[in-house]
Coordinates of C-alpha atoms in Angstrom, one line a residue:
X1 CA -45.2 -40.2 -22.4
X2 CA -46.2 -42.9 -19.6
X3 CA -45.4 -42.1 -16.6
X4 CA -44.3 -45.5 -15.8
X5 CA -42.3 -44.8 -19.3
X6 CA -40.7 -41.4 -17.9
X7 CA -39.7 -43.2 -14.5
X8 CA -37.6 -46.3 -16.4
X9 CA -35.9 -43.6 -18.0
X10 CA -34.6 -41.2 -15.4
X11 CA -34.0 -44.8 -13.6
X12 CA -32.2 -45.8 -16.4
X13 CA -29.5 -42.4 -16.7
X14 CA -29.6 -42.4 -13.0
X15 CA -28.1 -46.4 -12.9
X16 CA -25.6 -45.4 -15.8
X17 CA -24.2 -42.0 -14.2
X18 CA -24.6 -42.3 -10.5
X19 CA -20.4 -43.3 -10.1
X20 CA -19.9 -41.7 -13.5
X21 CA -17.5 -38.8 -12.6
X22 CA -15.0 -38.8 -15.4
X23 CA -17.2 -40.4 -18.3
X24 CA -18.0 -38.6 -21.8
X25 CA -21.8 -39.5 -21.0
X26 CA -24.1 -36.7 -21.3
X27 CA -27.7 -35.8 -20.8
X28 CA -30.0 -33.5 -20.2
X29 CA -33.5 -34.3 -19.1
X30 CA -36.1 -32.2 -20.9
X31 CA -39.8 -31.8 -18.9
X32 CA -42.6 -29.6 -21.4
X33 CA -45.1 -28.3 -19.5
X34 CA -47.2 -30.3 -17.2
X35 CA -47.6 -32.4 -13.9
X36 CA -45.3 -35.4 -13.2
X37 CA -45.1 -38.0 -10.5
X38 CA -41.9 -38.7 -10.6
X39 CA -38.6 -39.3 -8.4
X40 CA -35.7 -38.2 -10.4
X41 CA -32.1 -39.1 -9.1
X42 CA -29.5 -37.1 -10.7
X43 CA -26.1 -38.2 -11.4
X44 CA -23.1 -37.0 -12.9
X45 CA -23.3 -34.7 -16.0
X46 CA -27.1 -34.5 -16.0
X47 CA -29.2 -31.7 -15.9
X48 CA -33.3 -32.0 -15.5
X49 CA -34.9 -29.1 -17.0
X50 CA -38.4 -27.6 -17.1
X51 CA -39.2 -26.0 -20.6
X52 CA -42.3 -23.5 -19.3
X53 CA -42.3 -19.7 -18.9
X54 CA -41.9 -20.2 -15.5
X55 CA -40.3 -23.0 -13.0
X56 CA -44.4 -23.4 -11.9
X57 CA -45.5 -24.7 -15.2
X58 CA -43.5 -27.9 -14.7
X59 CA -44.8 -29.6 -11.3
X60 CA -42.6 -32.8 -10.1
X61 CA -44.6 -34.5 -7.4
X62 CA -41.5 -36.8 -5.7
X63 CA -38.2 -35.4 -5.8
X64 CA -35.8 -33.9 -7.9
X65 CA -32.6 -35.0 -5.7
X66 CA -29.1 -35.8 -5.3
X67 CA -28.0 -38.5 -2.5
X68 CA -24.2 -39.3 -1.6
X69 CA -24.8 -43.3 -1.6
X70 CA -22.4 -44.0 -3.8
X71 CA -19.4 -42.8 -2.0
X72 CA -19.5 -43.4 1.7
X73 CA -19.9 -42.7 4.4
X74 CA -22.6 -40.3 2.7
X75 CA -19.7 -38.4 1.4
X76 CA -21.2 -35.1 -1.2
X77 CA -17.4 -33.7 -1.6
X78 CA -17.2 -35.2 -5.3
X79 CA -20.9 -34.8 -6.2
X80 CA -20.1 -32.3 -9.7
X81 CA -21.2 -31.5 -13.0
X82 CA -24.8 -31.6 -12.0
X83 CA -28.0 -29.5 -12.1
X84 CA -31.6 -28.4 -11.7
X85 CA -33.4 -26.2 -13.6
X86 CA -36.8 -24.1 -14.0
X87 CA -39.1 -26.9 -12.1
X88 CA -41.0 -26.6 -9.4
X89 CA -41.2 -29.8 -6.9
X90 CA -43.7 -31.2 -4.2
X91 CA -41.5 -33.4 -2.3
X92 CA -42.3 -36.2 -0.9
X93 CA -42.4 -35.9 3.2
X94 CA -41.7 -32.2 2.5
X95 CA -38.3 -32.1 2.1
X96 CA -36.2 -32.3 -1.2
X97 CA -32.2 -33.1 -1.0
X98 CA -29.3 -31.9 -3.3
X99 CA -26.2 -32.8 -1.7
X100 CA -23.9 -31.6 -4.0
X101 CA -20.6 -29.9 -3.9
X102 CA -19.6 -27.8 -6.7
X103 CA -20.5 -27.0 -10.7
X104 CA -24.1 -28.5 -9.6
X105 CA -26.0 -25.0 -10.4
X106 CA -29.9 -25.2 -8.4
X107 CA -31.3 -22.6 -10.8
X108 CA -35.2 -21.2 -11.1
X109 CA -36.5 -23.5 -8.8
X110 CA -39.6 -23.6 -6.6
X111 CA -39.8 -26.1 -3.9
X112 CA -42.6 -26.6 -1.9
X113 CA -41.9 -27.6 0.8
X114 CA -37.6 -27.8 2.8
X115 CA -34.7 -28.2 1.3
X116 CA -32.0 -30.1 2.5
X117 CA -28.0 -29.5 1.5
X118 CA -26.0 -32.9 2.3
X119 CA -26.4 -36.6 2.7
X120 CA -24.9 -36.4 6.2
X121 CA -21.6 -36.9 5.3
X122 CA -18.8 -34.5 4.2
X123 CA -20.1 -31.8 1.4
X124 CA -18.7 -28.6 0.3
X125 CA -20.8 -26.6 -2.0
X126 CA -22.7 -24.9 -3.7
X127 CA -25.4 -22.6 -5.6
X128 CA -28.8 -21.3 -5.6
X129 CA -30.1 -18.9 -7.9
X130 CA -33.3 -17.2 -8.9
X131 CA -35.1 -19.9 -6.6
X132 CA -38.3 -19.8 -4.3
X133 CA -38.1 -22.3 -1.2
X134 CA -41.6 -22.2 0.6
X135 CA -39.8 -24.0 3.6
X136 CA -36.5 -23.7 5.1
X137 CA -32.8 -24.4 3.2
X138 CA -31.1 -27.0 5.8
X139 CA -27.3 -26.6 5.1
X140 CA -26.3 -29.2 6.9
X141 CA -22.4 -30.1 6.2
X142 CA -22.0 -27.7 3.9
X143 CA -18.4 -26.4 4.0
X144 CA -20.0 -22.9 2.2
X145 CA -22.4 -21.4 0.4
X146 CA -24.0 -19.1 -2.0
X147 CA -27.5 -18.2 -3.1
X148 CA -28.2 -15.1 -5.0
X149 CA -32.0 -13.5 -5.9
X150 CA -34.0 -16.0 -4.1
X151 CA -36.4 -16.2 -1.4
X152 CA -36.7 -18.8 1.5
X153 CA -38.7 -19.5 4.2
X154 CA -35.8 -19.6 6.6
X155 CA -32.3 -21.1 6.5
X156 CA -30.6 -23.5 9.1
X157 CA -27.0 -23.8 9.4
X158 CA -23.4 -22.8 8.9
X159 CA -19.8 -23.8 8.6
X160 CA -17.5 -21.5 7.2
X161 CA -18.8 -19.5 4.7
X162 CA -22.4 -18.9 4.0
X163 CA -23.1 -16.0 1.7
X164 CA -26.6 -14.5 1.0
X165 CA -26.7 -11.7 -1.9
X166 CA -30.2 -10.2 -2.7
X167 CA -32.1 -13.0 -0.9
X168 CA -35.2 -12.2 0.8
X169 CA -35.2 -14.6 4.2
X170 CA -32.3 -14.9 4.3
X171 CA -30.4 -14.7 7.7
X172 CA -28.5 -11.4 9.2
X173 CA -24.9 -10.7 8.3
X174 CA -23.5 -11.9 11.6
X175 CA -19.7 -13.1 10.0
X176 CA -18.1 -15.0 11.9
X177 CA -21.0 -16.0 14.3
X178 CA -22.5 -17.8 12.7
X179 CA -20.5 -17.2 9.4
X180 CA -23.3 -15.3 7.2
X181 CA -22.5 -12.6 4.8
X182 CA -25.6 -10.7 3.9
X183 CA -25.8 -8.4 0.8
X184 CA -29.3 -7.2 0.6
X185 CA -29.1 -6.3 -3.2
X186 CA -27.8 -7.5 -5.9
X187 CA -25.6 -4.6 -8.1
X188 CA -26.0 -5.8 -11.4
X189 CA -27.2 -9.5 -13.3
X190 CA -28.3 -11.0 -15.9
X191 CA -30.3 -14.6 -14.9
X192 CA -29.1 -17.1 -17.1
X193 CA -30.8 -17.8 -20.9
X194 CA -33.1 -20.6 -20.5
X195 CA -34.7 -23.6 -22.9
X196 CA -38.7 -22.9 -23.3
X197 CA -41.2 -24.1 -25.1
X198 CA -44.1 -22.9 -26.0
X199 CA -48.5 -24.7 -26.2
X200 CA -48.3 -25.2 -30.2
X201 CA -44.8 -27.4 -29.1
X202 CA -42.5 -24.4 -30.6
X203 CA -39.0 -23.5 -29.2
X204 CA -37.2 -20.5 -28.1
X205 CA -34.3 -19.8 -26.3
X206 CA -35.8 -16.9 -22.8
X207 CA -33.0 -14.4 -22.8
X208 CA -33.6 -12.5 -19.2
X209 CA -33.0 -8.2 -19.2
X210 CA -30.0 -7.2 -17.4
X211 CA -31.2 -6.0 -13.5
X212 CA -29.4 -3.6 -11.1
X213 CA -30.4 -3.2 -7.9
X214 CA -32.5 -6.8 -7.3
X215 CA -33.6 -9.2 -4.5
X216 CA -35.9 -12.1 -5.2
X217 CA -37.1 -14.1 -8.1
X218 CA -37.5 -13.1 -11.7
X219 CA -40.3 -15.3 -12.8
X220 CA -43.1 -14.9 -10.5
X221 CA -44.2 -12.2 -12.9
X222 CA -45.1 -13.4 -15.9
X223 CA -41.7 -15.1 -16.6
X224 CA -39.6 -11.7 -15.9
X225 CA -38.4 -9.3 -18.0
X226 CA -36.3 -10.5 -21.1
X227 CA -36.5 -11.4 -24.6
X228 CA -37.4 -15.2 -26.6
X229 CA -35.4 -15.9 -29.6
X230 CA -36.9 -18.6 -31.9
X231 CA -35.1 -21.3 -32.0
X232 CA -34.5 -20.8 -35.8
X233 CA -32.0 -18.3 -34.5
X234 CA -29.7 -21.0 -32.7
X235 CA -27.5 -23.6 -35.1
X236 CA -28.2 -26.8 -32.9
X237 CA -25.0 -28.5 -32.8
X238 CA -25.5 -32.4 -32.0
X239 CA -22.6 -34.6 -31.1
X240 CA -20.0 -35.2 -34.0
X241 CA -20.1 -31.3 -35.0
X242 CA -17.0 -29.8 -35.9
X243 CA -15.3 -26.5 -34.4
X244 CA -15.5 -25.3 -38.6
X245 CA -19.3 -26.0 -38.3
X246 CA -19.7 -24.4 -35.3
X247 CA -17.9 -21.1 -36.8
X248 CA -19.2 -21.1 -39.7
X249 CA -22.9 -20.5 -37.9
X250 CA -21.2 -17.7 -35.5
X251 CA -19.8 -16.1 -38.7
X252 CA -23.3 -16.3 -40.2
X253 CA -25.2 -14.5 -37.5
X254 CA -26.6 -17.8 -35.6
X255 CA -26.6 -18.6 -31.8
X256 CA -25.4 -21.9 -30.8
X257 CA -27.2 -24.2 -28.8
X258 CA -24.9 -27.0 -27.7
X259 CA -26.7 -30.4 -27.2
X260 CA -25.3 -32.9 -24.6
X261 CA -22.0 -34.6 -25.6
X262 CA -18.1 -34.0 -25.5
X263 CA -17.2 -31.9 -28.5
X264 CA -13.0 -32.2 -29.8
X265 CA -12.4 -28.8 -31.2
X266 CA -9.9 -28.3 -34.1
X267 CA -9.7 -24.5 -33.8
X268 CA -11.0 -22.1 -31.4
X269 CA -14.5 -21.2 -31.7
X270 CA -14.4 -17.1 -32.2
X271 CA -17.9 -14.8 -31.4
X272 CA -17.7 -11.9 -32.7
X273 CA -21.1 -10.6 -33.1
X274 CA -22.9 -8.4 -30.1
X275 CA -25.6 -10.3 -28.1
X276 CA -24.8 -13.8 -29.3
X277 CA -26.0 -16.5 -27.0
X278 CA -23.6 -19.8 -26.7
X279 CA -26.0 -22.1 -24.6
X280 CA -25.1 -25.9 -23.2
X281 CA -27.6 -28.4 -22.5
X282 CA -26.5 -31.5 -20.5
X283 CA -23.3 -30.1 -19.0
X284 CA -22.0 -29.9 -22.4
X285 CA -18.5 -30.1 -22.9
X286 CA -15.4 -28.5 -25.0
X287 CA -11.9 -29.9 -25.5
X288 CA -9.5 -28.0 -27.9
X289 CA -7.0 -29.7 -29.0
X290 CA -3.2 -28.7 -30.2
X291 CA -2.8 -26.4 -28.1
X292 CA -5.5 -24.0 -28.7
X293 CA -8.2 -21.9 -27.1
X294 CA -11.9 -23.6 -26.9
X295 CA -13.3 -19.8 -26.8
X296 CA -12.5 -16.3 -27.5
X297 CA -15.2 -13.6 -27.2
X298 CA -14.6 -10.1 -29.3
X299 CA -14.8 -7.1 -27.4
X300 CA -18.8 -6.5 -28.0
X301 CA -21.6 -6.4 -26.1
X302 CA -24.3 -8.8 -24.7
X303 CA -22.5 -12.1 -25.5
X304 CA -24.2 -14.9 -23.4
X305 CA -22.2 -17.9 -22.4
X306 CA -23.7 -20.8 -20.5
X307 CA -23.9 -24.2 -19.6
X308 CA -20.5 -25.4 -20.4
X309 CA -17.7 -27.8 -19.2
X310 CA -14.4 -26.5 -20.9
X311 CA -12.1 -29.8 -20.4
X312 CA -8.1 -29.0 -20.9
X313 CA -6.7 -30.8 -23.7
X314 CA -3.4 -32.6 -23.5
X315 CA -1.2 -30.4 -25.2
X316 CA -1.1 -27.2 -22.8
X317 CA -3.4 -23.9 -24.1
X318 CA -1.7 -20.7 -23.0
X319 CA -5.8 -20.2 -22.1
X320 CA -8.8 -22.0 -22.3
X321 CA -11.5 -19.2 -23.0
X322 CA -10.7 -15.4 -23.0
X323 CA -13.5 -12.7 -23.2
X324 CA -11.8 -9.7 -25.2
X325 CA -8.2 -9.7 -26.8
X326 CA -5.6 -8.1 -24.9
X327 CA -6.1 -4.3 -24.4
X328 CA -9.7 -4.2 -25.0
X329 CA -11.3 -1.0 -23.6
X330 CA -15.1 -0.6 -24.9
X331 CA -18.0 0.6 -22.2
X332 CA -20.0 -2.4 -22.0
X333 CA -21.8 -0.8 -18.9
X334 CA -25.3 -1.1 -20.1
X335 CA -25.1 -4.3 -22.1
X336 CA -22.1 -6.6 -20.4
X337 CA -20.8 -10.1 -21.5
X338 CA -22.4 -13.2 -19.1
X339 CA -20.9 -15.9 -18.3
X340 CA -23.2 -18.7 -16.5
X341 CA -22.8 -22.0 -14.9
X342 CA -19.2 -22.1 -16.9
X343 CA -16.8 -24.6 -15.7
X344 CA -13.0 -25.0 -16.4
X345 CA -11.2 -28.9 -15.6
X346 CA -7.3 -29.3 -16.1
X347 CA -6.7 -33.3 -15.3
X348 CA -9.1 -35.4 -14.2
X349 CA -10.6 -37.1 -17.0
X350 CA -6.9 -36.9 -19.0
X351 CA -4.0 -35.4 -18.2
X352 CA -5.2 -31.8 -19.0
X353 CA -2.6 -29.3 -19.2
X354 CA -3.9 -24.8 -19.2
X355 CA -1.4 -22.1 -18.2
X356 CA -4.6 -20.1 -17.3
X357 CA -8.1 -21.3 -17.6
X358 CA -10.3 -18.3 -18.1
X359 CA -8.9 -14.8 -19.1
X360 CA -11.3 -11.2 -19.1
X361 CA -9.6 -8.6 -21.1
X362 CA -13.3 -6.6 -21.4
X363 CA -14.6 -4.6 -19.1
X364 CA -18.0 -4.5 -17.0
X365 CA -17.9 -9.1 -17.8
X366 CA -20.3 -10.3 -15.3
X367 CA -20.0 -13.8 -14.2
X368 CA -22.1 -15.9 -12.5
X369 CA -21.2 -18.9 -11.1
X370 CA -17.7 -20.4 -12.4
X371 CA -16.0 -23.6 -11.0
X372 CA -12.4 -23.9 -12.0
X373 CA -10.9 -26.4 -11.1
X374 CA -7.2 -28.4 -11.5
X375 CA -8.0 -31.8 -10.4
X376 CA -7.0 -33.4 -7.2
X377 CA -8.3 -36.6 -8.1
X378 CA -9.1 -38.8 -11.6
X379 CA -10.1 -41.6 -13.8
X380 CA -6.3 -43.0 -12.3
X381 CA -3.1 -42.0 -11.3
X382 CA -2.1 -40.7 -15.1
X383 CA -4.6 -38.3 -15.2
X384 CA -3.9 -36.3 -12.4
X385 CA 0.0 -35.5 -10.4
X386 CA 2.1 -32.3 -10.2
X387 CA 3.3 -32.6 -13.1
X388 CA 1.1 -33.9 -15.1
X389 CA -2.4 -31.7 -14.8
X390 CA -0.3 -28.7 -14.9
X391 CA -2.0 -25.4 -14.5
X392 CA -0.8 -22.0 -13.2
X393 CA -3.9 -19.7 -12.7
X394 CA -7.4 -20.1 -12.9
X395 CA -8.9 -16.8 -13.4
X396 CA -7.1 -13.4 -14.4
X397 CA -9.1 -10.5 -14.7
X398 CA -7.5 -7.9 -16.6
X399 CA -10.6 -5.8 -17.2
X400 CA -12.2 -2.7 -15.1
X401 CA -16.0 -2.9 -13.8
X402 CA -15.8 -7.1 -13.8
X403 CA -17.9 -8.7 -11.2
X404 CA -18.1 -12.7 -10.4
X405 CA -20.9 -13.9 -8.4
X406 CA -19.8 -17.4 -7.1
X407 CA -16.2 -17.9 -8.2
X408 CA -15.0 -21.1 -7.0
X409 CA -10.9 -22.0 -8.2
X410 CA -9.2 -24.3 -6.8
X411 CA -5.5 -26.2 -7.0
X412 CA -3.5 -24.4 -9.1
X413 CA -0.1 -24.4 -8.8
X414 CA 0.6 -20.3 -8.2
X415 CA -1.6 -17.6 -8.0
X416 CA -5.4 -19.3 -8.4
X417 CA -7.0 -15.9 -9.1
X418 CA -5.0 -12.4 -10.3
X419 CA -6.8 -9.5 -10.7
X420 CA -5.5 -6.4 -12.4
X421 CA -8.9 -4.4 -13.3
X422 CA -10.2 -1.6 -11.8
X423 CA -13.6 -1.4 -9.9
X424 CA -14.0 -5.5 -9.8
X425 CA -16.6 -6.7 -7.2
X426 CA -16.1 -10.7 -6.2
X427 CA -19.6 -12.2 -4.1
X428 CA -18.0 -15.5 -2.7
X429 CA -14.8 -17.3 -3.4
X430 CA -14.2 -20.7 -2.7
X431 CA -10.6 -21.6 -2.9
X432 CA -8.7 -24.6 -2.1
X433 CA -4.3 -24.4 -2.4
X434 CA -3.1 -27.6 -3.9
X435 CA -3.2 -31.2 -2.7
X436 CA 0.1 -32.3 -4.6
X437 CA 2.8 -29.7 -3.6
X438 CA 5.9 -31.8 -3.4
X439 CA 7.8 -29.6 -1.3
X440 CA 8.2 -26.4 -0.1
X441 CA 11.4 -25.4 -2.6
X442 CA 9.0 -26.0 -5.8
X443 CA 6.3 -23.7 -4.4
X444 CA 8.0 -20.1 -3.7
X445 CA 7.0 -17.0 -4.9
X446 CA 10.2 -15.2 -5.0
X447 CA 11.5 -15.7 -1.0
X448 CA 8.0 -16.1 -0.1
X449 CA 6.1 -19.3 0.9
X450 CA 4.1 -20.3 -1.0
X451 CA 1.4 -18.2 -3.4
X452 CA -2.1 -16.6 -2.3
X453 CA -5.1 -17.9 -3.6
X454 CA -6.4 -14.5 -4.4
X455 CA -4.3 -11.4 -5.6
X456 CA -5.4 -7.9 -5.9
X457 CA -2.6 -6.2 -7.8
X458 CA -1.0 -2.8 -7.4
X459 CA -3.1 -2.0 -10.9
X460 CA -6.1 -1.8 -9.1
X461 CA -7.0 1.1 -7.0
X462 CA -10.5 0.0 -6.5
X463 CA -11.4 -3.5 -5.0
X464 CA -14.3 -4.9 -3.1
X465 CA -14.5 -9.2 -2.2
X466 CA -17.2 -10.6 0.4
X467 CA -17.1 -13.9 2.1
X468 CA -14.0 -15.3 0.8
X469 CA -12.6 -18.9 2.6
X470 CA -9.2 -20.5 1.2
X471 CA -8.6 -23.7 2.5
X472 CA -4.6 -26.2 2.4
X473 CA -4.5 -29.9 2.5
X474 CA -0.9 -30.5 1.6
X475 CA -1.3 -34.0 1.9
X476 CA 1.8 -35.1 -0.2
X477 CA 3.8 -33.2 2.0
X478 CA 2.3 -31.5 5.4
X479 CA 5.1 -29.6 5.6
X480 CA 4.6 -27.1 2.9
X481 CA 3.0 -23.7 4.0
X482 CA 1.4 -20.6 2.2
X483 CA 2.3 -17.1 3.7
X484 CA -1.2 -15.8 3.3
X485 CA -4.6 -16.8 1.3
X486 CA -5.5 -13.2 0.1
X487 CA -3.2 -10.1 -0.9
X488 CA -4.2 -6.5 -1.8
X489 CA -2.8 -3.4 -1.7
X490 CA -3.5 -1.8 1.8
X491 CA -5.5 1.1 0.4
X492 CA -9.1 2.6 1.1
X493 CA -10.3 1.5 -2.5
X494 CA -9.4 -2.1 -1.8
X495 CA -11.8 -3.8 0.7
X496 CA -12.6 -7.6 2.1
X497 CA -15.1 -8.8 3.9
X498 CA -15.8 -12.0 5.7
X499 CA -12.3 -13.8 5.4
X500 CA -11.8 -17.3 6.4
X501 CA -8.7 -20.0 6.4
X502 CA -8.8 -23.7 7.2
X503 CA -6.4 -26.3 7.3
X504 CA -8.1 -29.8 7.0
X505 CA -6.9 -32.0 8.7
X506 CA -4.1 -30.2 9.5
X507 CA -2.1 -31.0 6.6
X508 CA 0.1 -28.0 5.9
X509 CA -0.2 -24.5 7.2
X510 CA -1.4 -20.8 5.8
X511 CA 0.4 -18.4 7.8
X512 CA -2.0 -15.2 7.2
X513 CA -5.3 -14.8 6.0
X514 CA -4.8 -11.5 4.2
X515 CA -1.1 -9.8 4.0
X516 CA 0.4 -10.1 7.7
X517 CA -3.2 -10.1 9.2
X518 CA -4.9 -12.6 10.7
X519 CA -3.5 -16.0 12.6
X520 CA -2.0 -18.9 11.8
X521 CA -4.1 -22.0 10.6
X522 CA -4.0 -24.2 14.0
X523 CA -4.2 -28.1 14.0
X524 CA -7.7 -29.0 15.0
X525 CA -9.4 -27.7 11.5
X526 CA -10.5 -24.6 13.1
X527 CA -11.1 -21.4 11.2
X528 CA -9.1 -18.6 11.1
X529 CA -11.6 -15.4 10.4
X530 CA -10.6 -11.8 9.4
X531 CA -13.9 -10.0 9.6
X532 CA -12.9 -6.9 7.0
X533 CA -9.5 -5.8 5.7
X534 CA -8.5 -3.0 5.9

């Protein structure tokens, strides 16, 4: 393909999706193996992808970026449903930009050269993962922060929450001062399955091997350890397939890969056989409709799910995906459930309605990377308000050994994240309370104030969270307040690191970071930190 060819086009999706944020547009943009000069913009629900063994056999000389023009003053807070994949980039003047805020996953990257994290205005991100920066990751504005398995040159800057898990350069654990969190391995991950292609033009889904233990990238080795399944294993589902269709390939043994485009789903989609991959190109997206579930996982081992945007449908779901049925109890210790880049809207786009988003019933579920989110803002006023995007809880985890990597939920109207398992390990949590509480009297938990943002029940006797921030804008009210942002039970097993509250803008109040420790949020939008509880 021309280069001149290539350029018009990425132009061309660029000019289409740049102010896109709530459009059924989708795309992916596919790169086989070879040298580009290119400068690829990407807007909303896009994702560029390289499709060699390794992010160095597809070279981009320009950029792969994301700017903020579109919604001044250089503003990243709404940059979404984004991402970069398996490429590696000689940027122009050194220096690459992705100033993005959330569910805009930087995956298997190599950059050559810096890396640079907002636009200059506002942002409030983000991830890296399994990602090689020769130069140095400039943060910026960047509210927070996580990058897992990866290696950088250096890093340059901090807010409120920067967390570094198994990444070689990165800086010292010195919460809150500057606010890094430093975990020098990773416990347990899978990297998430990937598009390939091979020199005779032949496709295959690269499934990686579940790690323990890691630091770094995957792929400077030959690819890293894993498995390719021929794409003769995956039903490709193109837009216009039905849920039936769908199941009907689950039923039969097939993988799914789901191609770019907004899929309406008459029943729930149901996996039920081990090690089945569910993979979404183009920021893919689900709506189930009536009521029902997009997704429910049996309790088996090895499922894969990836790349998706679950959208709530109009008529409330009790949930929107749930991994395991109620009770499950199977060891899934050496071969867990994934779930990667996953993303969860109620409102935005319509007026969404979800009791709870995401449910995990099974144990040892790793996740990596999950933005749910109840929307603040829409396509207009009918698609968002407190009673209309309803939504009580984002996440419950109800199994033992479960472990998030990157777990951003944010506005619900209670309890954002409950956790009842045993043994579950959170690395980063990015939460903020509610714009749209009307008043104080329709947002009590019993005689309390208010609801945390994240709950550690009684059930659990073993707990461990680092770098977790929880932030209030009550703007429809200033009034309301929240008695704390995180509750546990004050126990040895149950342990937090790195804790942070803001206010912004002083609009509203959170009384305690964790239980009755930690100050009150005060007016200048100045951090509250609780460096470990207990």
């Amino acid at each position: 393909m021309p280069g001149a060819e290539i350029q018009r086009t990425v132009d061309g999706i660029f000019a289409e999706q740049e102010k896109n944020q709530f459009g059924s547009q989708r795309y992916a943009v596919l790169f086989k193996p070879g040298e580009y000069a290119a400068d690829v913009n990407v807007g909303f629900y896009t994702q560029v992808l390289g499709l060699g063994r390794t992010p160095d056999d597809v070279t981009i000389n320009g950029a792969v970026h994301v700017e903020a023009d579109w919604f001044p003053p250089n503003n990243a807070t709404r940059n979404f449903w984004r991402g970069a994949e398996n490429l590696s980039v000689n940027p122009v003047g050194g220096a690459d930009q992705w100033a993005v805020s959330q569910a805009s996953p930087y995956r298997r990257m190599h950059i050559r050269g810096d890396l640079r994290l907002d636009d200059g205005g506002w942002s409030s991100g983000g991830w890296i993962s399994d990602t090689k920066i020769d130069g140095r990751v400039r943060s910026g504005s960047q509210q927070q922060w996580i990058s897992r398995d990866s290696q950088f040159g250096g890093w340059t800057g901090s807010t409120w929450n920067m967390v570094f898990v198994g990444v070689e350069g990165a800086p010292a654990g010195t919460f809150p001062d500057p606010p890094y969190t430093t975990v020098d391995r990773t416990p347990v991950v899978r990297e998430k399955p990937c598009l390939q292609v091979d020199e005779a033009g032949n496709y295959c889904v690269f499934v990686p091997a579940l790690r323990s233990a890691t630091s770094g990238v995957t792929w400077e080795h030959f690819g890293g350890p894993g498995v390719s399944l021929p794409i003769e294993e995956f039903f490709v589902v193109l837009p216009g397939a039905s849920a039936a269709e769908m199941n009907a390939a689950l039923a039969a043994g097939k993988n799914l890969l789901i191609t770019p485009g907004v899929y309406c789903l008459e029943e729930t989609l149901r996996v039920t056989r081990p090690d089945t991959v569910v993979l979404g190109l183009g920021i893919a997206t689900f709506v189930p409709l009536g009521g029902i579930a997009a997704v429910e996982v049996a309790d088996v081992d090895g499922v894969k799910i990836a790349g998706l945007l679950v959208e709530a449908g109009t008529t409330a779901s009790a949930v929107l995906m749930q991994i395991g049925p109620p009770g499950a109890d199977a060891d899934h210790s050496a071969n867990p459930v994934s779930l990667h880049d996953v993303f969860f809207r109620v409102g935005g786009a319509v007026a969404g309605k979800a009791h709870t988003s995401l449910v995990v019933n099974s144990n040892h579920v790793i996740g990596d990377h999950l933005w749910i989110w109840r929307a603040d803002h829409g396509a207009d006023d009918s698609c968002v308000g407190w009673s209309v995007n309803t939504g009580d809880t984002g996440l419950v985890v109800n199994g033992d050994e479960v472990t998030v990597y990157g777990l951003f939920v944010e506005h619900f109207q209670k309890t954002q994240v409950v956790w009842n398992g045993d043994g579950g390990r959170t690395y980063f949590f990015q939460n903020e309370m509610p714009y749209d509480v009307p008043d104080q009297a329709v947002w009590m938990n019993g005689a309390t104030e208010g609801y945390p943002a994240y709950l550690v029940t009684s059930a659990a006797t073993r707990h461990e969270a680092w770098g977790l921030g929880s932030y209030c804008y009550f703007n429809a009210n200033p009034s309301v307040a929240s008695e704390c942002a995180f509750s546990g039970p004050d126990s040895p097993g149950v342990r937090f690191h790195s804790l942070v509250t803001v206010s912004l803008n002083y609009q509203g109040t959170i009384a305690h970071v964790i239980n009755g420790t930690g100050a009150t949020t005060p007016a200048d939008t100045q951090p509250v930190n609780v460096t470990r509880h207990p």
